[in-house]
Each structure stands twice: as C-alpha cells, then as structure tokens.
Coordinates of C-alpha atoms in Angstrom, one line a residue:
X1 CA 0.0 0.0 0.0
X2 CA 1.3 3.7 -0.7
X3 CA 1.9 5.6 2.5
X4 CA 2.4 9.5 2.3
X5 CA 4.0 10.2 6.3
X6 CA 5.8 13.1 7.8
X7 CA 8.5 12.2 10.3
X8 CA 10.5 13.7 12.8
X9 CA 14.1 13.4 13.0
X10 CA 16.1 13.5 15.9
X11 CA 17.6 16.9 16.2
X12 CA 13.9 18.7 15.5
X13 CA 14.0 18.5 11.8
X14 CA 10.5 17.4 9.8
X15 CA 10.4 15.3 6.6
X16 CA 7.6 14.2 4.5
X17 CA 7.6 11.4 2.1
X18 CA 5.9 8.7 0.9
X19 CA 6.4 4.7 -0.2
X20 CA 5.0 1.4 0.1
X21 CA 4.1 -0.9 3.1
X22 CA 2.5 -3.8 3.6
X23 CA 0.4 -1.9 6.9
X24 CA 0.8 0.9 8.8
X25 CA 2.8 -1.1 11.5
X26 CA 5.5 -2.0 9.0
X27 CA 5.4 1.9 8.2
X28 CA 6.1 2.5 12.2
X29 CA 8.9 0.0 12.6
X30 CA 10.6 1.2 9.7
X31 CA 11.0 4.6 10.8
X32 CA 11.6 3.1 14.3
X33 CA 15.0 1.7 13.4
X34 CA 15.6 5.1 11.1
X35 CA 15.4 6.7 14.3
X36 CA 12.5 8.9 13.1
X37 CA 9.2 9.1 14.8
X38 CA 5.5 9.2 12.9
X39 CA 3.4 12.7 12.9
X40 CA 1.0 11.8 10.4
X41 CA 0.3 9.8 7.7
X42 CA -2.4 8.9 4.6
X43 CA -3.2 5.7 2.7
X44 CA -4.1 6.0 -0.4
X45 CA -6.2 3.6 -1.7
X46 CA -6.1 4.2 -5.6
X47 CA -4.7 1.2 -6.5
X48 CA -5.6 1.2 -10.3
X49 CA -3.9 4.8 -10.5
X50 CA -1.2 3.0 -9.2
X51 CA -0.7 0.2 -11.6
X52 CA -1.4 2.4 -13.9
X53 CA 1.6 4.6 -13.2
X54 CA 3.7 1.1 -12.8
X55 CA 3.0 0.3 -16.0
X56 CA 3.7 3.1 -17.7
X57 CA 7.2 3.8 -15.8
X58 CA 10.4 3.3 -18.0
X59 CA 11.6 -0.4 -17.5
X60 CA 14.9 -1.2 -15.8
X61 CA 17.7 -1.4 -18.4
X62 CA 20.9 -4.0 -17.7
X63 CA 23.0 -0.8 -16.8
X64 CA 20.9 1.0 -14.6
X65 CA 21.6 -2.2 -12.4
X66 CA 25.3 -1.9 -13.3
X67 CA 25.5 1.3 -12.8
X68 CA 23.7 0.8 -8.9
X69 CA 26.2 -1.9 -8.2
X70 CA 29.5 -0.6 -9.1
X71 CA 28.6 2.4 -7.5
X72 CA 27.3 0.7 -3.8
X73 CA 30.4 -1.3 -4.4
X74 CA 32.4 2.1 -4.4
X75 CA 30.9 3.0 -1.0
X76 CA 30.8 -0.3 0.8
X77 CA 34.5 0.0 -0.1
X78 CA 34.8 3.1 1.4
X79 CA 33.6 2.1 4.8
X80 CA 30.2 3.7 4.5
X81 CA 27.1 1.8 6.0
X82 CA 25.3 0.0 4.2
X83 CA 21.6 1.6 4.4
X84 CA 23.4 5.2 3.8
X85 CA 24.8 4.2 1.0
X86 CA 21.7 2.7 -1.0
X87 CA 20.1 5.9 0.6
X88 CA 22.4 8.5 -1.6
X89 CA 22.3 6.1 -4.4
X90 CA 18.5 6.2 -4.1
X91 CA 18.5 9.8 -4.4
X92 CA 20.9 9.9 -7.6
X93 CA 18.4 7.5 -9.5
X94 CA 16.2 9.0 -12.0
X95 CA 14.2 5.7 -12.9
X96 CA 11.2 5.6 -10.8
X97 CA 10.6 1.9 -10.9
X98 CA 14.3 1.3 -9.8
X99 CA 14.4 4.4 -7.0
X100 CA 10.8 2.4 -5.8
X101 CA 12.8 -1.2 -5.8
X102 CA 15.6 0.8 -3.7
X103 CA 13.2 2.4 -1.1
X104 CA 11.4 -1.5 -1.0
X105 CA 14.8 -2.6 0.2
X106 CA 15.7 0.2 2.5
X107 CA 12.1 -1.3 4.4
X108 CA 13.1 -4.7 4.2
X109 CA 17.2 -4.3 5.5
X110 CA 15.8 -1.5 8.2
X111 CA 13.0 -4.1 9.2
X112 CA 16.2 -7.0 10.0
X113 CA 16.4 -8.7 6.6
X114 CA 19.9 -9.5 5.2
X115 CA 20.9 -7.5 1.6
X116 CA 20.3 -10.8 -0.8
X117 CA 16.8 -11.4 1.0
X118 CA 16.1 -7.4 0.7
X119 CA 17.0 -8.0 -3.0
X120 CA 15.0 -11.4 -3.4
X121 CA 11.9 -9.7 -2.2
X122 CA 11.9 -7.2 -5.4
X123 CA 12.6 -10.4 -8.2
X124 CA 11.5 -8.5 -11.2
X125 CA 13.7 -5.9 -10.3
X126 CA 17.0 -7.1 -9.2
X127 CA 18.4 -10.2 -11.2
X128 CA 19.1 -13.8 -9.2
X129 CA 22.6 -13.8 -10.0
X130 CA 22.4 -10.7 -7.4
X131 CA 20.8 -12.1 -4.7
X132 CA 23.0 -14.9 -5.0
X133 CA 26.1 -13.3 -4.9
X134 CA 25.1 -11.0 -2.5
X135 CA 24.2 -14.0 -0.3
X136 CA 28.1 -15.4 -0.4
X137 CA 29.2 -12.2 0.3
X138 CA 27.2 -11.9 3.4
X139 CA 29.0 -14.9 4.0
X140 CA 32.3 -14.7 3.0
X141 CA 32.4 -11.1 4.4
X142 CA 32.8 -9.4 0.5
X143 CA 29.9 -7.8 -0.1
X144 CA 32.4 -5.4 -2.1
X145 CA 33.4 -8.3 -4.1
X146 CA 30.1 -9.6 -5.1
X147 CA 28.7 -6.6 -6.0
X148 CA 31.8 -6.3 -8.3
X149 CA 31.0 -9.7 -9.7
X150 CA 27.1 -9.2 -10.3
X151 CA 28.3 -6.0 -12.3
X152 CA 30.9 -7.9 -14.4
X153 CA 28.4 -10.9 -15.1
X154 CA 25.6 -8.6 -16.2
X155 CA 28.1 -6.8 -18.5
X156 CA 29.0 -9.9 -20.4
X157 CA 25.1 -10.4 -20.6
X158 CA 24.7 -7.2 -22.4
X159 CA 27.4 -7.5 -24.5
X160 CA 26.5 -10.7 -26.0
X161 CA 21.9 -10.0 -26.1
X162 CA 23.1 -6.1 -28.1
X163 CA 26.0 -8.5 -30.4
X164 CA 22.8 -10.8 -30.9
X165 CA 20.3 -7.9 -31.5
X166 CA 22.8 -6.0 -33.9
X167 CA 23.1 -9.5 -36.2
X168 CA 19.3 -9.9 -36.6
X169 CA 18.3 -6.1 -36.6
X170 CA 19.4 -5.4 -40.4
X171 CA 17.9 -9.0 -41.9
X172 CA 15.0 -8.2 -40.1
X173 CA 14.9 -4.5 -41.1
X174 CA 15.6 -5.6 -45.1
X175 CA 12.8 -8.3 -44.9
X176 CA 10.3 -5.7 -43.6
X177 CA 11.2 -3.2 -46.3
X178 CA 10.9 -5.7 -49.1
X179 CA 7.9 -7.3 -47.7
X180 CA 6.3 -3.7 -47.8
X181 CA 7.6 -2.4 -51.4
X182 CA 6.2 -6.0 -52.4
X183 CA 2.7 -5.4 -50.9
X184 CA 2.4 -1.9 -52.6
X185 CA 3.2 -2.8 -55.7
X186 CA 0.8 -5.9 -55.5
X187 CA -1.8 -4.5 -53.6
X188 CA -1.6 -0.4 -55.1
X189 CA -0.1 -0.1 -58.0
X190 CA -1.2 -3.5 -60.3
X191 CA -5.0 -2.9 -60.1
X192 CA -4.2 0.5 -61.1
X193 CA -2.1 -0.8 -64.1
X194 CA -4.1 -3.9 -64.9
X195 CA -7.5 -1.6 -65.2
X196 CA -5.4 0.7 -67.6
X197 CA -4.0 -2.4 -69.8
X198 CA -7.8 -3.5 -69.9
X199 CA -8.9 -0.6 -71.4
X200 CA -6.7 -0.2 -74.2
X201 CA -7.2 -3.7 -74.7
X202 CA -3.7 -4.7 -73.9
X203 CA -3.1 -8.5 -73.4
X204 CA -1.2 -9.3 -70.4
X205 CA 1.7 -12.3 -70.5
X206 CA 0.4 -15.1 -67.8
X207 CA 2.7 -14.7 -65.2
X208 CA 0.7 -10.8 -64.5
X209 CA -2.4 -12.6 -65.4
X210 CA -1.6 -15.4 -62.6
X211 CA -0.3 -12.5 -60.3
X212 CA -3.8 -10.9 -60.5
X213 CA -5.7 -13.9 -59.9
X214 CA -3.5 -14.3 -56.5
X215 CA -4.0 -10.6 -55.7
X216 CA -7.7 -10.7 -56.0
X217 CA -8.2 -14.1 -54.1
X218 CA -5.9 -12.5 -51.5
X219 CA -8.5 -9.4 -51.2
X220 CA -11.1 -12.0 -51.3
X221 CA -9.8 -14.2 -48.6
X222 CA -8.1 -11.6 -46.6
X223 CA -9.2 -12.0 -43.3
X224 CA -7.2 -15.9 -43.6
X225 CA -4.2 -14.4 -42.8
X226 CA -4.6 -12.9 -39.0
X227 CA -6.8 -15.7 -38.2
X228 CA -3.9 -17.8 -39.5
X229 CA -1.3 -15.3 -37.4
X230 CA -3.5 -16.7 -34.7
X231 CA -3.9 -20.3 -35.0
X232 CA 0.0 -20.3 -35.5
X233 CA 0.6 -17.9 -32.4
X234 CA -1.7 -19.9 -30.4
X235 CA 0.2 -23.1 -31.4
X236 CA 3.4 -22.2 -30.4
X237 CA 1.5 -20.6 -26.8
X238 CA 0.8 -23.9 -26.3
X239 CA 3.3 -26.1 -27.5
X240 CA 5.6 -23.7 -25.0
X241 CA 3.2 -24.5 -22.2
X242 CA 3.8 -28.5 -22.9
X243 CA 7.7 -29.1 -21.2
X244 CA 8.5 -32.1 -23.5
X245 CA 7.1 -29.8 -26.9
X246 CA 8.6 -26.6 -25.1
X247 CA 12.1 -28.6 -25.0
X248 CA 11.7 -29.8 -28.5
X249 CA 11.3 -26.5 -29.6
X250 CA 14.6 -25.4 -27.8
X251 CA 16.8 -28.2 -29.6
X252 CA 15.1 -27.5 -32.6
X253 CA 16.1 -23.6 -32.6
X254 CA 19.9 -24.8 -32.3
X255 CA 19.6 -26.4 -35.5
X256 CA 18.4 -23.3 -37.4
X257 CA 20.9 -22.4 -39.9
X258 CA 23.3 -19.4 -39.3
X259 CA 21.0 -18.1 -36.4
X260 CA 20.8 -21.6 -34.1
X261 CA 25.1 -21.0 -34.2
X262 CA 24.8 -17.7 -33.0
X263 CA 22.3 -18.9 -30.2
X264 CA 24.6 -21.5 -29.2
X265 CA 27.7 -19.2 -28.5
X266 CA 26.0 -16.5 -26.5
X267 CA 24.3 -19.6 -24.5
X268 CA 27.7 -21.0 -23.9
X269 CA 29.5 -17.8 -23.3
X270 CA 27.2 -16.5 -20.5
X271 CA 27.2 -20.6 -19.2
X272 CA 30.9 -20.4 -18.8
X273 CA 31.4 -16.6 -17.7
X274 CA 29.1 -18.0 -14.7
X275 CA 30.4 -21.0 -13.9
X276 CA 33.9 -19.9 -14.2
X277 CA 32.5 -16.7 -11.8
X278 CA 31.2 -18.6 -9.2
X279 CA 34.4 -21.6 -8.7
X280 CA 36.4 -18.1 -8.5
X281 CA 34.4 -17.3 -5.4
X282 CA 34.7 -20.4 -4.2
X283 CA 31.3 -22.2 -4.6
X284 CA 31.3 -26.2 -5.0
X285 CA 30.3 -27.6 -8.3
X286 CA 27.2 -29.1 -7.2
X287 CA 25.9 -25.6 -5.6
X288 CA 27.1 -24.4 -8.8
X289 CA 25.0 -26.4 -11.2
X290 CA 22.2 -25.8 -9.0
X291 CA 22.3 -21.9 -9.4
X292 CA 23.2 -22.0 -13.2
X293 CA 19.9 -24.6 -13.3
X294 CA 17.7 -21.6 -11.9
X295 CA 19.5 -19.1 -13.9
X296 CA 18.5 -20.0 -17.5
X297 CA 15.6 -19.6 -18.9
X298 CA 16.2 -21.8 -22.3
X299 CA 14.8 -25.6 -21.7
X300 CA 17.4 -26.8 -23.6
X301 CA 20.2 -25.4 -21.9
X302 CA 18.6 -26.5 -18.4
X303 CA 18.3 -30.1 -19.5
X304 CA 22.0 -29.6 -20.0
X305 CA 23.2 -28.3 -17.3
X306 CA 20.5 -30.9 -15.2
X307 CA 22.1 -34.1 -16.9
X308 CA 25.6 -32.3 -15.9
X309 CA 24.7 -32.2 -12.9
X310 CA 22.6 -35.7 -12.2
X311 CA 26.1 -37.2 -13.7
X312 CA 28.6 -35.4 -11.3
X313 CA 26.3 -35.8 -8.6
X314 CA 26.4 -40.3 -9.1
X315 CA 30.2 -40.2 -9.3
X316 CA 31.4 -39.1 -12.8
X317 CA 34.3 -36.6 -13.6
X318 CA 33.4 -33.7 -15.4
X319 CA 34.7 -34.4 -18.5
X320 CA 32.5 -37.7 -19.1
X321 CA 29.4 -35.7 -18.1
X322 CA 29.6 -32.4 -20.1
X323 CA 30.9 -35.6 -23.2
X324 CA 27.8 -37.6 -21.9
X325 CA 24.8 -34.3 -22.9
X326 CA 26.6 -34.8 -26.6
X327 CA 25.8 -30.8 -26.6
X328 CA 29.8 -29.5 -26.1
X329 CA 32.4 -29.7 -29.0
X330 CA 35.8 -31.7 -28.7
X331 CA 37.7 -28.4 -28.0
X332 CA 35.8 -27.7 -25.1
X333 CA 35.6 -31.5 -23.4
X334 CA 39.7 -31.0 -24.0
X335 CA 39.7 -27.9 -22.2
X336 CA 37.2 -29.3 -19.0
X337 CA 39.6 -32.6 -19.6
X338 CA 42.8 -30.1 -18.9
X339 CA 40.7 -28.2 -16.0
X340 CA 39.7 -30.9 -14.3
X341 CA 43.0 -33.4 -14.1
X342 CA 45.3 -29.8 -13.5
X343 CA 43.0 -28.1 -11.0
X344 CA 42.9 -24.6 -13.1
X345 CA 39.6 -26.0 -13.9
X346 CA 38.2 -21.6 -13.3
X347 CA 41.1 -20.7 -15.4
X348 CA 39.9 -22.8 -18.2
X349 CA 36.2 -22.2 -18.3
X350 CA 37.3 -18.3 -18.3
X351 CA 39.3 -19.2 -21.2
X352 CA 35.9 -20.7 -23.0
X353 CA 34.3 -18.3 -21.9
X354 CA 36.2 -15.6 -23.7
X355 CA 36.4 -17.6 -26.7
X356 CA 32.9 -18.1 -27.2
X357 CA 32.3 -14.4 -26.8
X358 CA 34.8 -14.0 -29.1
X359 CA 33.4 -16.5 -31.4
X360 CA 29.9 -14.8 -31.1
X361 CA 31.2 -11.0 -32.1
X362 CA 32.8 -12.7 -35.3
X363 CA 29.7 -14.7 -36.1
X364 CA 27.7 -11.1 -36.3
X365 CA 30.3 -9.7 -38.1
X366 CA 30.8 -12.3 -40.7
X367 CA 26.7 -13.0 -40.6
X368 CA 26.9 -8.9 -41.8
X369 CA 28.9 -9.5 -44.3
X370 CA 26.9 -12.9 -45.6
X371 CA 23.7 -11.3 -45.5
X372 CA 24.7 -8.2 -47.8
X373 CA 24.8 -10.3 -50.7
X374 CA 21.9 -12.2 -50.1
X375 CA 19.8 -9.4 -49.9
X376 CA 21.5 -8.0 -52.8
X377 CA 20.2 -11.4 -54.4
X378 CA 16.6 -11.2 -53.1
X379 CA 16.8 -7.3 -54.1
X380 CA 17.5 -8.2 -57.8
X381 CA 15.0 -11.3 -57.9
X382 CA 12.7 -9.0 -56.7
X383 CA 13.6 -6.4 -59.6
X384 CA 13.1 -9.0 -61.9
X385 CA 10.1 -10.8 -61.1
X386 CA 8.3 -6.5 -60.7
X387 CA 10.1 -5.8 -64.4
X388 CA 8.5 -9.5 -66.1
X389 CA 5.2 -8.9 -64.3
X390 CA 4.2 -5.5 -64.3
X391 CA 6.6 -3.0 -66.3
X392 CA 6.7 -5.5 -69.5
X393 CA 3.1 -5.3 -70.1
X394 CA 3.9 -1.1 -69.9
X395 CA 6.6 -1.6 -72.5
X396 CA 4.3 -3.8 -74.9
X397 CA 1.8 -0.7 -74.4
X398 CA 4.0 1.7 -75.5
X399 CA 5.0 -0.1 -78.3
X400 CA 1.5 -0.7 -79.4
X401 CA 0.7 2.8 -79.0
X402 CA 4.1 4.2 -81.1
X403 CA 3.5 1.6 -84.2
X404 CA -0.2 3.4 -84.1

C-alpha cells in the first residue's frame, strides 16, 4: 500500500515522504530503526492509479543495475554503511521503478532482513545472479566483491543480447522493407495498371495474369491471414506451455541455420562466464549447477546443465558428463579434460568463456557480411520478377501505342 508520512528526526527537523508498506505497523517499525518518529500519515487507496503509473514507468535497463552496483560497491568499499549508502544512491536515480525497488529494500534491510533477502523480495527488479552473490558475500564477508562480480556478469550479458540484436536487426529490417515495397506494388499499383491495360485492350503475358488472380483471391480471402497469425501464435503458446514440446522447440532452434550458431555461442558464453565466476568465489560444483539450473531460462540449456549435474552428482568426472549431454564440442571437453585433471579448472572455463564471446562477435560480423549479398540477391529477384510482371506489359503498351 502507498503511505504519504511526515516524520520527525532527531535533532527537531520534519520530513515528508511517501512509499510502500505492507500496513501501517510495517510503516512505524521502519522509521523506528531510522530513528524517526510518525506525525502523520495517509493511505491512499487508488490502487488502479497505481498500476497504472507502474506500468507506464520506463523499465529497468541492464546498466541502470550496473550502474547501482558498481557504485554501492564504491561506497561499501569506502567504509560507509550499508543503508546510507543505498540511501544516496537512491536519491541519484532517475528511474522511478528502480528508485521504488531501492526504497522496497531500505524497508526490508531496516525491518532486519539480510541485503540478498532485501534483494529477493523485489525479483522483477534485481536479477538472481544478485541475490546470489550477494548472499556469499554476506558470508564470506565481501559484499564489495560480489557486488563487483554481479556487475561484471551482467556486463557480459549485455554484450552478447546487443551483439545478438545488432546481427538480426538489419535482416529483419531488409525483410520488412521488401515485404512492404512487395505489398504496394501488388496490392496499389497492379490494379491501377491492370485496369489501364484493360482498357486499351492490352493482353497481359500469364505470369501478370496469374499474379492478379492471386492478388484478388488474397482481397477476397483476406481476413485468412490474422486468423492464420492466430492459429500459429496460439500453437506455439501452447506447445511452449507442454515441457516435453517446449524442450523440442529449444533443440530445434539450435539447429536453425546461421541463427541456431549464433544462439549456441551467447548460450555457452554467459554458461561459462558464470560457472567460471562462481568456482572463482569459491562455490562447490554441485551448488554451482544448482544456481546456473535456476539461472537460464532456455529448456534446452537447463536439461543440460540438469544431466551435468545428475552425472557429477552419481560419481562421474566432469569431463565424461559435459561428453555424456553430446551438446559440447571436442575443443571444449579438451579444455574441461585439462581443467579438471590440473586443478585450473576456473582458469579454463574463463578461457571458454572468452572464446565463445569472441566466437559470437565474429559470427555477427561475418553473418553482416553474408547477409549483404543475399539481400543483394533477393533485391534483384525481386527487380526482376516487378520488371516480367508488371513493367513489360507497360513496354508492350507503348509499343503498341508508337507503331499506331
């Protein structure tokens, strides 16, 4: 519930603010440990208006959260205290939704809870791989060090989702373009031309002909296509819903040409950035494959890192259960193999990790370079079919017209 309350400090001084709270009593003992007592408050009750305004906020880029950590890092480091520090960085913050999720977790440390359960309690806020390095460092007494790490890991994430969008951006951009030059000159300008060739009594070549047929059973018939948008959409809703299908699905998009590569890299980059992450801060394999279980999102990838784990957990090495998921190549089994028997096993996985990165920038530079002349192909097929279809019956016109 939204609370609007003036409080008074200790040396005489009155503020007035306003958040959330669960009840009026969480409200009290909040400003309790503050050291602030209650003059007055209001609840407002308007919770659609709220909602509202939630949903209309500016979402919560990768960065923003960057940003926040790096900078509570700086002033954990510093030897400020915690709840003054996420205080000034609250203030700083121009996303409302974020500043909100900060003054959420102000209530929640100030009412006893830990920073990773302050930062569970807002999930569609702060990512996991927060909370969970938050909650070693409570641990392991570096808070400064997982904050650090959280900002690193989400980084690497960013890097490899804006590599991903920039290599599917410009095919998706050319295919909309050409879709819509197509459209107008089927759906605008034939009719126009066809009803001209008609009246001069011009005979049109089959292929315009066949093309006209199509165009009118398409006006015909239109309303086909969004109720076959639909049906499709509403296939793939609940095929998605199915696990077994949903997982099907998943292996199926790795074996997309071109695009199922680049899928595969960014997977296995972030896979490895976090695995080799969390060894470095000393968490055991099993915990490990728990968290990076939790973490992803892609069935697929889960199933791997489940059967990974299932083998490790009965007694095999490493290297026979990343060989057993038949989902790694032989230079990466080598480098677990090299890992594993050495006990650099961090070391290595960093070294994957880097190279699929690596690997994944090159694929959307080199997928750049492949899909410029393809398009240049589909451009002039394009050109060809519009000139054989539609400008040769305008040539045979003027033609017929000139020898008259």
């Amino acid at each position: 519930m939204m609370f609007s309350y003036s409080a008074l400090t200790h040396d005489g001084a009155v503020i007035k603010k306003r958040g959330y709270f669960s009840s009026i009593q969480a409200l009290m003992d909040t400003l309790a440990s503050q050291d602030l007592i209650l003059l007055k408050y209001k609840q407002h009750k308007v919770f659609l208006r709220d909602e509202l305004t939630r949903m209309l906020q500016p979402g919560i880029q990768r960065m923003d959260i960057v940003e926040f950590c790096e900078s509570l890092a700086s002033m954990v480091g510093s030897g400020l205290p915690l709840l003054d520090s996420i205080e000034s960085i609250k203030d700083t913050i121009k996303n409302k939704r974020l500043k909100k999720a900060l003054e959420k977790v102000i209530q929640e440390i100030s009412g006893g809870e830990s920073l990773s359960q302050a930062f569970a309690s807002e999930p569609s806020v702060f990512p996991q791989m927060l909370v969970f390095f938050c909650n070693i460092g409570e641990e392991t007494g570096t808070i400064q060090e997982a904050l650090k790490n959280t900002a690193e890991h989400i980084k690497k994430l960013d890097d490899i989702i804006s590599q991903t969008k920039r290599a599917l951006i410009y095919p998706a951009f050319v295919i909309l373009a050409m879709s819509a030059v197509m459209i107008f000159w089927l759906f605008f300008v034939l009719p126009r031309l066809v009803s001209t060739f008609n009246d001069m009594d011009v005979v049109l070549p089959k292929i315009t002909r066949d093309l006209v047929a199509f165009v009118e059973l398409s006006r015909q018939n239109w309303y086909l296509l969004p109720i076959g948008i639909a049906v499709f959409a509403a296939a793939v809703f609940l095929l998605r819903k199915n696990d077994r299908t949903h997982l099907l699905l998943a292996r199926l998009y790795f074996r997309i040409p071109v695009a199922g590569d680049l899928l595969k890299y960014s997977n296995l980059t972030l896979f490895f950035s976090n695995m080799s992450l969390m060894l470095r801060s000393g968490v055991t394999l099993t915990k490990c494959f728990e968290v990076l279980e939790t973490t992803f999102k892609n069935p697929a990838i889960k199933s791997v890192v489940k059967r990974i784990k299932l083998s490790t957990g009965s007694g095999d090495t490493l290297m026979s259960a990343f060989s057993q998921t038949c989902f790694f190549d032989a230079i990466t089994l080598r480098m677990i193999n090299v890992g594993e028997s050495t006990g650099t096993l961090d070391q290595r996985l960093t070294y994957l990790a880097d190279t699929y990165q690596e690997r994944t920038s090159r694929f959307v530079e080199i997928m750049g370079k492949m899909i410029e002349p393809i398009v240049m192909a589909l451009s002039g097929g394009l050109f060809i079919f519009i000139v054989i279809s539609l400008i040769g019956p305008v040539y045979d016109l003027i033609s017929q017209l000139g020898g008259g």
